[in-house]
Short mmCIF file of C-alpha atoms in Angstrom, two decimals:
data_model
loop_
_atom_site.label_atom_id
_atom_site.label_comp_id
_atom_site.label_asym_id
_atom_site.label_seq_id
_atom_site.Cartn_x
_atom_site.Cartn_y
_atom_site.Cartn_z
CA MET L 1447 -12.66 38.28 16.35
CA ILE L 1448 -12.94 38.52 12.60
CA THR L 1449 -10.71 35.41 12.39
CA ALA L 1450 -13.02 33.53 14.73
CA PHE L 1451 -15.97 34.53 12.57
CA TYR L 1452 -14.51 33.11 9.36
CA THR L 1453 -13.02 30.07 11.04
CA ALA L 1454 -16.40 29.13 12.48
CA ALA L 1455 -17.97 29.83 9.09
CA THR L 1456 -15.72 27.20 7.45
CA GLY L 1457 -16.78 24.85 10.25
CA ALA L 1458 -20.48 25.44 9.63
CA VAL L 1459 -20.19 25.10 5.84
CA GLN L 1460 -17.91 22.06 5.78
CA LEU L 1461 -19.68 20.16 8.55
CA GLN L 1462 -22.90 20.66 6.64
CA LYS L 1463 -21.23 19.05 3.62
CA GLY L 1464 -20.36 16.14 5.88
CA LEU L 1465 -24.04 15.97 6.80
CA ASP L 1466 -24.90 15.87 3.08
CA VAL L 1467 -22.72 12.76 2.71
CA THR L 1468 -24.42 11.13 5.68
CA ALA L 1469 -27.86 12.08 4.37
CA ASN L 1470 -27.09 10.37 1.07
CA ASN L 1471 -26.12 7.21 2.94
CA VAL L 1472 -29.36 7.29 4.90
CA ALA L 1473 -31.38 7.88 1.73
CA ASN L 1474 -29.74 4.82 0.15
CA VAL L 1475 -30.27 2.49 3.06
CA SER L 1476 -32.29 0.16 0.87
CA SER L 1477 -30.62 0.72 -2.51
CA THR L 1478 -29.41 -2.58 -3.92
CA GLY L 1479 -25.62 -2.76 -4.04
CA TYR L 1480 -25.12 0.72 -2.51
CA LYS L 1481 -21.80 1.33 -0.74
CA ALA L 1482 -21.66 3.85 2.08
CA SER L 1483 -19.50 6.99 1.81
CA GLN L 1484 -17.40 8.19 4.67
CA SER L 1485 -16.40 11.84 4.93
CA THR L 1486 -13.02 12.76 6.34
CA PHE L 1487 -12.16 16.26 7.50
CA ALA L 1488 -8.78 17.96 7.70
CA ASP L 1489 -7.65 21.23 9.23
CA LEU L 1490 -6.86 24.25 7.07
CA VAL L 1491 -3.74 26.42 7.16
CA TYR L 1492 -2.12 27.78 10.29
CA THR L 1493 -0.65 31.28 10.23
CA ASN L 1494 1.59 33.11 12.66
CA ILE L 1495 -0.27 35.70 14.72
CA ASP L 1496 2.56 38.12 15.39
CA ALA L 1497 5.57 36.85 13.43
CA PRO L 1498 6.39 36.94 9.71
CA GLN L 1499 4.71 34.17 7.73
CA GLY L 1500 6.86 31.10 7.35
CA SER L 1501 8.94 31.71 10.47
CA ASN L 1502 8.81 29.18 13.28
CA SER L 1503 6.65 30.93 15.86
CA ASP L 1504 4.93 29.32 18.84
CA LEU L 1505 1.89 31.55 18.50
CA LYS L 1506 -0.25 30.32 15.64
CA SER L 1507 -3.83 30.66 14.61
CA GLY L 1508 -5.72 27.97 12.72
CA HIS L 1509 -8.24 28.91 10.06
CA GLY L 1510 -10.84 26.21 10.14
CA VAL L 1511 -11.63 22.92 8.52
CA LYS L 1512 -12.27 21.38 5.12
CA LEU L 1513 -13.98 18.25 3.93
CA ASP L 1514 -10.80 16.53 2.78
CA LYS L 1515 -12.16 13.46 1.04
CA THR L 1516 -15.06 11.09 0.88
CA SER L 1517 -14.08 7.45 0.73
CA THR L 1518 -16.19 4.45 -0.13
CA LEU L 1519 -16.67 1.66 2.37
CA LEU L 1520 -16.57 -1.51 0.31
CA SER L 1521 -17.67 -3.94 2.99
CA GLN L 1522 -20.27 -6.54 2.03
CA GLY L 1523 -23.93 -5.56 2.27
CA GLY L 1524 -26.53 -8.02 3.49
CA LEU L 1525 -27.42 -10.76 0.99
CA GLU L 1526 -31.07 -11.30 0.36
CA GLN L 1527 -32.57 -14.30 -1.39
CA THR L 1528 -35.09 -13.19 -3.99
CA GLY L 1529 -35.59 -16.37 -5.98
CA ARG L 1530 -35.64 -14.35 -9.16
CA SER L 1531 -33.43 -16.04 -11.72
CA LEU L 1532 -31.96 -12.82 -13.11
CA ASP L 1533 -30.78 -11.52 -9.74
CA TYR L 1534 -27.08 -11.89 -9.07
CA ALA L 1535 -24.85 -11.06 -6.11
CA VAL L 1536 -21.04 -11.03 -5.84
CA THR L 1537 -19.94 -12.28 -2.48
CA ALA L 1538 -16.44 -10.75 -2.49
CA ASP L 1539 -15.95 -7.20 -1.12
CA ASN L 1540 -13.74 -6.26 -4.06
CA GLY L 1541 -15.72 -7.84 -6.90
CA PHE L 1542 -17.95 -5.87 -9.28
CA PHE L 1543 -20.19 -6.58 -12.25
CA ALA L 1544 -19.19 -4.73 -15.42
CA VAL L 1545 -21.86 -2.87 -17.34
CA GLN L 1546 -21.37 -1.36 -20.78
CA LYS L 1547 -23.17 1.97 -21.17
CA GLY L 1548 -22.43 3.49 -24.58
CA ASN L 1549 -18.65 3.71 -24.82
CA THR L 1550 -17.96 3.55 -21.10
CA VAL L 1551 -17.84 0.57 -18.81
CA GLU L 1552 -19.20 1.05 -15.32
CA PHE L 1553 -18.81 -1.29 -12.38
CA THR L 1554 -21.52 -2.05 -9.88
CA LYS L 1555 -22.52 -4.40 -7.09
CA ASN L 1556 -26.16 -4.08 -8.13
CA GLY L 1557 -27.05 -7.41 -9.77
CA ASP L 1558 -30.69 -6.69 -10.50
CA PHE L 1559 -30.54 -7.68 -14.17
CA HIS L 1560 -33.11 -8.09 -16.96
CA LEU L 1561 -33.21 -9.45 -20.47
CA SER L 1562 -33.50 -6.85 -23.20
CA THR L 1563 -33.92 -7.61 -26.86
CA VAL L 1564 -31.58 -5.91 -29.33
CA ASP L 1565 -31.67 -6.97 -33.00
CA GLY L 1566 -33.60 -10.11 -32.18
CA LYS L 1567 -31.17 -11.29 -29.51
CA ASN L 1568 -31.74 -11.34 -25.77
CA TYR L 1569 -29.00 -9.56 -23.83
CA LEU L 1570 -28.50 -9.54 -20.07
CA SER L 1571 -28.84 -5.88 -19.12
CA THR L 1572 -29.39 -3.52 -16.23
CA SER L 1573 -32.68 -1.76 -15.62
CA ASP L 1574 -31.38 1.38 -17.39
CA GLY L 1575 -30.30 -0.48 -20.51
CA GLY L 1576 -26.60 -1.07 -19.90
CA LEU L 1577 -25.25 -4.39 -21.16
CA VAL L 1578 -23.78 -6.74 -18.55
CA LEU L 1579 -20.37 -8.09 -19.60
CA ASP L 1580 -18.96 -11.59 -19.21
CA SER L 1581 -15.46 -12.43 -18.02
CA LYS L 1582 -14.07 -11.73 -21.51
CA GLY L 1583 -15.65 -8.27 -21.67
CA GLN L 1584 -18.40 -9.24 -24.15
CA PRO L 1585 -22.16 -8.66 -23.79
CA ILE L 1586 -24.01 -11.77 -22.57
CA THR L 1587 -26.68 -13.31 -24.76
CA ALA L 1588 -29.33 -15.57 -23.30
CA VAL L 1589 -32.13 -17.66 -24.74
CA ASN L 1590 -34.28 -17.54 -21.63
CA GLU L 1591 -33.87 -16.40 -18.08
CA GLN L 1592 -33.24 -19.86 -16.67
CA ASP L 1593 -29.91 -20.16 -18.54
CA ASN L 1594 -26.70 -20.49 -16.57
CA LEU L 1595 -24.87 -17.37 -17.64
CA ASP L 1596 -21.19 -16.55 -17.40
CA VAL L 1597 -21.53 -13.19 -15.64
CA GLY L 1598 -18.13 -11.53 -15.37
CA VAL L 1599 -16.78 -10.29 -12.05
CA TYR L 1600 -14.03 -7.69 -12.08
CA THR L 1601 -11.73 -6.32 -9.45
CA PHE L 1602 -9.11 -3.57 -9.20
CA SER L 1603 -5.72 -3.34 -7.58
CA ASN L 1604 -6.96 -0.36 -5.55
CA CYS L 1605 -10.74 -0.31 -5.23
CA ASP L 1606 -10.49 2.66 -2.83
CA ALA L 1607 -9.71 4.95 -5.78
CA LEU L 1608 -12.78 4.01 -7.84
CA GLU L 1609 -14.88 6.99 -8.82
CA ARG L 1610 -18.59 7.08 -8.07
CA VAL L 1611 -20.77 7.92 -11.06
CA GLY L 1612 -24.25 7.44 -9.59
CA ASP L 1613 -26.65 4.52 -10.09
CA THR L 1614 -24.57 2.64 -7.46
CA SER L 1615 -21.89 2.46 -10.16
CA PHE L 1616 -18.18 3.23 -10.26
CA THR L 1617 -15.66 3.89 -13.01
CA ALA L 1618 -11.98 3.02 -13.07
CA THR L 1619 -9.43 5.80 -12.49
CA ASP L 1620 -5.64 6.09 -12.82
CA GLY L 1621 -5.42 5.32 -9.13
CA SER L 1622 -7.59 2.22 -9.19
CA GLY L 1623 -5.80 0.64 -12.16
CA ALA L 1624 -7.55 -1.24 -14.95
CA ALA L 1625 -10.28 -3.79 -14.28
CA GLN L 1626 -9.09 -7.37 -14.00
CA ALA L 1627 -11.46 -10.27 -14.55
CA VAL L 1628 -11.70 -12.59 -11.54
CA THR L 1629 -11.26 -16.24 -12.46
CA SER L 1630 -13.96 -18.53 -11.03
CA PRO L 1631 -15.69 -15.79 -8.99
CA GLU L 1632 -18.27 -16.54 -6.33
CA ILE L 1633 -21.63 -15.46 -7.68
CA LYS L 1634 -24.99 -16.17 -6.14
CA LYS L 1635 -27.84 -16.48 -8.61
CA GLY L 1636 -31.25 -15.61 -7.22
CA TRP L 1637 -29.77 -13.33 -4.58
CA LEU L 1638 -29.28 -9.56 -4.31
CA GLU L 1639 -26.77 -7.66 -2.24
CA GLY L 1640 -28.38 -4.98 -0.09
CA SER L 1641 -26.88 -1.64 0.90
CA ASN L 1642 -24.00 -1.76 3.39
CA VAL L 1643 -25.21 1.37 5.19
CA ASN L 1644 -25.28 0.85 8.93
CA MET L 1645 -28.19 2.96 10.20
CA ALA L 1646 -26.89 3.14 13.77
CA ASP L 1647 -23.55 4.53 12.58
CA GLU L 1648 -25.27 7.01 10.30
CA MET L 1649 -27.62 8.27 13.00
CA VAL L 1650 -24.67 8.78 15.36
CA SER L 1651 -22.93 10.67 12.58
CA VAL L 1652 -26.03 12.83 12.00
CA MET L 1653 -26.16 13.81 15.67
CA GLU L 1654 -22.42 14.40 15.84
CA LEU L 1655 -22.45 16.64 12.77
CA GLN L 1656 -25.60 18.47 13.80
CA ARG L 1657 -24.15 19.40 17.18
CA ALA L 1658 -20.84 20.37 15.63
CA PHE L 1659 -22.72 22.56 13.15
CA GLN L 1660 -24.72 24.19 15.95
CA MET L 1661 -21.62 24.95 17.97
CA ASN L 1662 -19.94 26.56 15.00
CA SER L 1663 -23.06 28.64 14.35
CA LYS L 1664 -22.93 29.71 17.99
CA ILE L 1665 -19.36 30.92 17.52
CA ILE L 1666 -20.45 32.89 14.46
CA GLN L 1667 -23.14 34.47 16.61
CA ILE L 1668 -20.68 35.23 19.41
CA SER L 1669 -18.27 36.82 16.92
CA ASP L 1670 -21.11 38.92 15.60
CA GLU L 1671 -22.09 40.04 19.09
CA ILE L 1672 -18.50 41.00 19.73
CA SER L 1673 -18.37 43.06 16.54
CA GLN L 1674 -21.54 44.79 17.67
CA ASN L 1675 -19.94 45.44 21.03
CA ILE L 1676 -16.84 46.95 19.47
CA ASN L 1677 -18.99 49.06 17.17
CA SER L 1678 -20.90 50.49 20.10
CA LEU L 1679 -17.74 51.55 21.93
CA ARG L 1680 -18.30 55.08 20.78
CA MET Q 279 -3.50 58.76 32.21
CA VAL Q 280 -4.49 57.41 28.77
CA ARG Q 281 -2.36 54.32 29.44
CA GLY Q 282 -5.56 52.51 30.46
CA PHE Q 283 -6.92 52.70 26.94
CA TYR Q 284 -4.06 50.61 25.65
CA THR Q 285 -4.27 48.13 28.50
CA LEU Q 286 -7.97 47.57 27.82
CA GLY Q 287 -7.35 47.49 24.09
CA SER Q 288 -4.78 44.74 24.57
CA GLY Q 289 -7.36 42.87 26.65
CA ILE Q 290 -9.88 43.02 23.79
CA LEU Q 291 -7.28 41.86 21.28
CA THR Q 292 -6.11 38.99 23.48
CA GLN Q 293 -9.62 37.74 24.16
CA SER Q 294 -10.43 37.82 20.47
CA ARG Q 295 -7.30 35.71 19.79
CA ILE Q 296 -8.41 33.22 22.41
CA LEU Q 297 -11.79 33.09 20.71
CA SER Q 298 -10.25 32.42 17.30
CA GLY Q 299 -8.34 29.50 18.87
CA VAL Q 300 -11.59 28.15 20.34
CA SER Q 301 -13.31 28.64 17.02
CA ASN Q 302 -10.64 26.58 15.22
CA ASN Q 303 -11.01 23.80 17.80
CA LEU Q 304 -14.76 23.69 17.31
CA ALA Q 305 -14.43 23.73 13.52
CA ASN Q 306 -12.16 20.67 13.81
CA VAL Q 307 -14.30 18.73 16.25
CA ASP Q 308 -14.66 15.96 13.63
CA THR Q 309 -11.15 16.03 12.13
CA PRO Q 310 -9.27 12.75 12.62
CA GLY Q 311 -6.09 13.09 14.67
CA TYR Q 312 -6.80 16.74 15.48
CA LYS Q 313 -5.37 17.97 18.78
CA LYS Q 314 -6.88 20.84 20.75
CA LYS Q 315 -4.88 24.04 20.51
CA GLU Q 316 -5.04 26.46 23.39
CA VAL Q 317 -3.91 30.08 23.24
CA SER Q 318 -2.18 30.98 26.49
CA THR Q 319 -1.83 34.58 27.59
CA SER Q 320 0.76 36.51 29.52
CA THR Q 321 1.63 40.08 30.40
CA PHE Q 322 3.76 41.85 27.88
CA GLY Q 323 6.64 42.61 30.24
CA ASP Q 324 6.24 44.75 33.32
CA ILE Q 325 6.95 48.44 33.53
CA LEU Q 326 8.33 50.28 36.51
CA ILE Q 327 6.01 52.90 37.95
CA SER Q 328 7.26 55.66 40.17
CA ARG Q 329 5.86 58.41 42.38
CA VAL Q 330 7.02 61.84 41.38
CA ASP Q 331 7.40 64.24 44.31
CA SER Q 332 10.59 65.99 45.35
CA LYS Q 333 12.46 63.04 43.96
CA ILE Q 334 11.34 60.05 41.88
CA THR Q 335 10.48 57.08 44.12
CA PRO Q 336 9.83 53.70 42.46
CA ILE Q 337 6.58 52.13 43.75
CA GLY Q 338 6.61 48.80 41.98
CA THR Q 339 5.90 47.19 38.68
CA LEU Q 340 2.77 47.23 36.58
CA GLY Q 341 1.80 44.68 33.98
CA ALA Q 342 0.24 47.03 31.54
CA ILE Q 343 -0.47 44.94 28.48
CA SER Q 344 -1.98 41.49 28.18
CA THR Q 345 -1.00 39.47 25.14
CA ALA Q 346 -1.55 36.12 23.49
CA ASP Q 347 1.70 34.33 24.21
CA LYS Q 348 1.75 30.79 22.84
CA THR Q 349 -0.46 28.29 21.07
CA ASN Q 350 -0.15 25.15 23.15
CA VAL Q 351 -1.10 21.81 21.66
CA ILE Q 352 -2.89 19.48 24.05
CA HIS Q 353 -1.64 16.02 23.07
CA SER Q 354 -4.20 13.92 24.93
CA GLU Q 355 -5.63 10.95 23.07
CA GLY Q 356 -8.82 11.34 21.03
CA THR Q 357 -11.54 8.72 20.89
CA LEU Q 358 -10.84 5.72 18.66
CA LYS Q 359 -13.55 4.57 16.32
CA THR Q 360 -13.64 1.68 13.90
CA THR Q 361 -14.38 2.55 10.29
CA ASP Q 362 -13.97 -0.85 8.50
CA ARG Q 363 -11.87 0.88 5.85
CA THR Q 364 -8.59 -0.96 5.20
CA LEU Q 365 -6.65 2.27 4.69
CA ASP Q 366 -7.48 3.73 8.11
CA PHE Q 367 -4.99 3.50 10.97
CA ALA Q 368 -4.94 4.89 14.49
CA VAL Q 369 -2.06 5.06 16.96
CA GLN Q 370 -2.99 3.79 20.39
CA GLY Q 371 -1.14 5.56 23.17
CA GLU Q 372 1.94 7.55 22.25
CA GLY Q 373 3.37 7.93 18.77
CA PHE Q 374 3.04 9.73 15.45
CA PHE Q 375 2.95 8.70 11.82
CA GLY Q 376 5.68 10.21 9.67
CA VAL Q 377 4.69 11.71 6.31
CA GLN Q 378 7.14 12.89 3.66
CA SER Q 379 5.67 16.23 2.60
CA GLN Q 380 7.05 18.71 0.06
CA ASN Q 381 8.62 20.64 2.91
CA GLY Q 382 10.28 17.66 4.59
CA LEU Q 383 9.22 15.08 7.14
CA VAL Q 384 6.09 15.97 9.11
CA TYR Q 385 4.34 14.08 11.89
CA THR Q 386 0.65 13.49 12.44
CA ARG Q 387 -1.86 11.34 14.29
CA ASP Q 388 -4.23 11.41 11.30
CA GLY Q 389 -4.18 7.91 9.79
CA SER Q 390 -6.87 8.24 7.10
CA PHE Q 391 -4.55 7.16 4.31
CA SER Q 392 -5.08 6.57 0.59
CA VAL Q 393 -3.11 4.85 -2.13
CA ASP Q 394 -1.68 7.21 -4.76
CA ASN Q 395 -1.48 6.57 -8.51
CA GLU Q 396 1.95 4.93 -8.17
CA GLY Q 397 0.63 2.58 -5.50
CA TYR Q 398 2.24 4.16 -2.44
CA LEU Q 399 0.46 4.63 0.88
CA THR Q 400 -0.18 8.39 1.21
CA LEU Q 401 -1.91 10.90 3.39
CA ASN Q 402 -4.28 12.93 1.21
CA ASN Q 403 -2.81 16.30 0.09
CA VAL Q 404 0.26 15.89 2.32
CA GLY Q 405 2.56 13.17 1.03
CA ARG Q 406 3.67 9.56 1.27
CA VAL Q 407 3.59 7.73 4.57
CA VAL Q 408 7.05 6.89 5.89
CA GLY Q 409 7.78 3.21 6.45
CA GLN Q 410 10.73 1.74 8.27
CA ASN Q 411 12.43 1.25 4.88
CA GLY Q 412 11.22 4.30 2.99
CA ALA Q 413 7.79 4.82 1.43
CA ILE Q 414 5.45 1.82 1.46
CA LYS Q 415 4.40 0.51 -1.94
CA VAL Q 416 1.19 -1.41 -1.29
CA GLY Q 417 -0.30 -1.21 -4.79
CA THR Q 418 -3.71 -2.21 -3.47
CA ASP Q 419 -6.19 -1.44 -0.73
CA ASN Q 420 -6.75 -5.14 -0.23
CA PHE Q 421 -4.14 -5.83 2.46
CA THR Q 422 -3.92 -6.80 6.09
CA ALA Q 423 -2.02 -5.02 8.83
CA ASP Q 424 -1.09 -5.87 12.39
CA SER Q 425 -0.67 -3.76 15.50
CA GLN Q 426 3.04 -3.29 14.77
CA GLY Q 427 2.23 -1.65 11.43
CA ASN Q 428 3.41 -4.58 9.26
CA ILE Q 429 1.46 -4.52 6.00
CA THR Q 430 0.92 -7.81 4.20
CA VAL Q 431 -0.41 -8.18 0.64
CA ASN Q 432 -1.32 -11.73 -0.40
CA GLY Q 433 0.94 -13.16 2.29
CA ASN Q 434 3.97 -11.01 1.33
CA LYS Q 435 5.12 -8.33 3.73
CA VAL Q 436 5.46 -5.07 1.77
CA GLY Q 437 6.53 -2.72 4.54
CA THR Q 438 6.11 -1.51 8.07
CA ILE Q 439 4.58 1.81 9.00
CA ALA Q 440 7.08 3.83 11.03
CA VAL Q 441 5.75 5.24 14.29
CA TYR Q 442 7.81 7.98 15.93
CA ASN Q 443 7.80 9.27 19.45
CA PHE Q 444 9.32 12.27 21.15
CA ALA Q 445 10.81 12.66 24.59
CA ASP Q 446 9.55 16.25 24.73
CA TYR Q 447 6.35 17.08 22.85
CA ASN Q 448 7.19 20.78 23.18
CA ASN Q 449 9.69 20.26 20.35
CA LEU Q 450 6.78 19.69 17.98
CA LYS Q 451 5.79 22.77 16.00
CA ILE Q 452 2.54 23.23 14.12
CA THR Q 453 3.11 23.53 10.38
CA GLN Q 454 0.85 24.92 7.72
CA ALA Q 455 -1.78 22.21 7.39
CA GLY Q 456 -2.12 20.92 10.93
CA MET Q 457 0.88 18.60 10.73
CA TYR Q 458 3.78 18.85 13.15
CA THR Q 459 7.47 19.28 12.48
CA ALA Q 460 10.28 18.58 14.89
CA ALA Q 461 13.78 20.02 14.84
CA GLY Q 462 15.02 16.66 16.07
CA GLY Q 463 14.52 14.17 18.85
CA ALA Q 464 12.24 11.79 16.91
CA THR Q 465 12.86 8.19 17.89
CA LEU Q 466 11.42 5.22 16.04
CA MET Q 467 9.12 3.31 18.42
CA GLN Q 468 10.11 -0.34 18.78
CA ASN Q 469 6.72 -1.63 19.85
CA PRO Q 470 4.05 0.71 18.58
CA SER Q 471 0.42 -0.15 19.06
CA LEU Q 472 -1.58 0.52 15.90
CA LEU Q 473 -5.26 -0.08 15.37
CA TRP Q 474 -6.06 -1.11 11.83
CA LYS Q 475 -9.41 -0.10 10.24
CA SER Q 476 -9.83 2.58 12.88
CA LEU Q 477 -9.38 6.33 13.14
CA GLU Q 478 -8.57 8.52 16.08
CA GLY Q 479 -11.12 11.30 16.45
CA SER Q 480 -10.29 14.79 17.60
CA ASN Q 481 -9.63 15.32 21.31
CA VAL Q 482 -11.69 18.51 21.40
CA ASP Q 483 -14.20 18.60 24.25
CA SER Q 484 -17.04 20.70 22.87
CA ALA Q 485 -18.51 21.60 26.28
CA GLU Q 486 -15.15 22.97 27.38
CA GLU Q 487 -14.76 24.92 24.15
CA MET Q 488 -18.21 26.49 24.43
CA THR Q 489 -17.43 27.51 28.02
CA ASP Q 490 -14.14 29.04 26.89
CA ALA Q 491 -15.92 30.84 24.06
CA LEU Q 492 -18.47 32.36 26.44
CA ALA Q 493 -15.76 33.31 28.94
CA ALA Q 494 -13.74 34.99 26.19
CA GLN Q 495 -16.82 36.84 24.96
CA ARG Q 496 -17.74 38.14 28.42
CA ASN Q 497 -14.14 39.07 29.23
CA LEU Q 498 -14.00 40.99 26.00
CA GLN Q 499 -17.28 42.74 26.82
CA SER Q 500 -15.96 43.66 30.26
CA CYS Q 501 -12.93 45.23 28.65
CA SER Q 502 -15.07 47.16 26.20
CA GLN Q 503 -17.35 48.31 29.02
CA ALA Q 504 -14.33 49.54 30.94
CA VAL Q 505 -13.13 51.39 27.84
CA LYS Q 506 -16.46 53.22 27.79
CA MET Q 507 -16.17 54.13 31.45
CA TYR Q 508 -12.63 55.25 30.92
CA ASP Q 509 -13.78 57.40 28.08
CA GLN Q 510 -16.40 59.02 30.34
CA VAL Q 511 -13.77 59.78 32.97
CA LEU Q 512 -11.57 61.37 30.34
CA GLN Q 513 -14.52 63.35 29.06
CA LYS Q 514 -15.01 64.76 32.55
CA ALA Q 515 -11.35 65.65 32.71
CA VAL Q 516 -11.40 67.37 29.36
CA THR Q 517 -14.68 69.29 29.65
CA ASP Q 518 -15.42 69.84 33.38
CA ILE Q 519 -11.93 70.53 34.71
CA GLY Q 520 -11.42 73.03 31.93
CA LYS Q 521 -14.44 75.04 33.21
CA LEU Q 522 -12.75 75.99 36.45
#
């Protein structure tokens, strides 16, 4: 019964982590350019109950579950016309704007840009001061906000491996490969891409995970009652 | 006389093993491709009991010990759900994906794949997915796939996911991380039916598991209650009979 206790404990802990992922999706239902995360679980080790470890026995006991990975769903969010001339949206699932923040370049679908003045020049920038890059990887200067700007769109050979860094931004990893500029990308000026979170899916996931959590807690309780029972044998 | 203690003790142990099986099923209620595992019980071999009078007369057999016998995998199909992620696959009907792990070829129904740093289709923490001509180098997550498992990148076919089937699912053994191994008998399916951008959920029925958990708990309590009664009987034997 001690095994059952710890197995159910991994269930309760890991399923709650899954709920954390879902909660973050729900919280970002109206974040511009947000991409939903999907949590995937995997089972933990199996050990032989009454045979030496490693031998091929038919009687095995599993030891619970782990949150194996969270992957990003890159599907297109809803496009919303804002009419604001510094709003941009990429219409391809795999296209991102590049933003220079200090020495690092981050990639985002959030095209809510502004003009910021550095050394007397107007630069296209994000709301937290990062400089938006053009297709050649250079900051974009603008005279006024009506200008037609060459906003760069970048893609990766494997967007699934991009790493989330917050602010609806991603960074490149070894798995994703280096950013490649997209030639003649489809950009919509005066539009913003909304979050791709599907509330119905998320609510189903909340209920699913909540019930799963409750059932695992119940098993913990049952295991505890059994321990109590055994303790009161004498 | 004290034989009963061990019989009841084996009952407690067996029920607790059933409960740990149930607990693992419930922990994996959201694990893609997970199959319910059921601990079956049996008697530990019967013993011959005899009446001892002028000579020893056999009366019959007695199953004295109950034991957890086998962990059976229930291979029914889990629910299929669409995820919209290009790296997710589900097998419809029969069949298993093959994955080249460190300890050889393993089989699974979990199709939540990734692309590793060298560009091969992999199953996270297990190994590369087996294609009909070795590992599949996709190099991107921007591909299309059909129900036969053919993967196409920019119009070029890069590989076909191999789907295996077995004549006898009892040949499949559970390995360390929930994958299955087979001593042999794997045949490549000619016409597999894959669902792209979908995952197969676990086939665990939570209502059934909770019922099993409660049954195991009560059975265990019955055993422990009987142990107490047994103890009282023995106490009588030890203290009261000695008074005569």
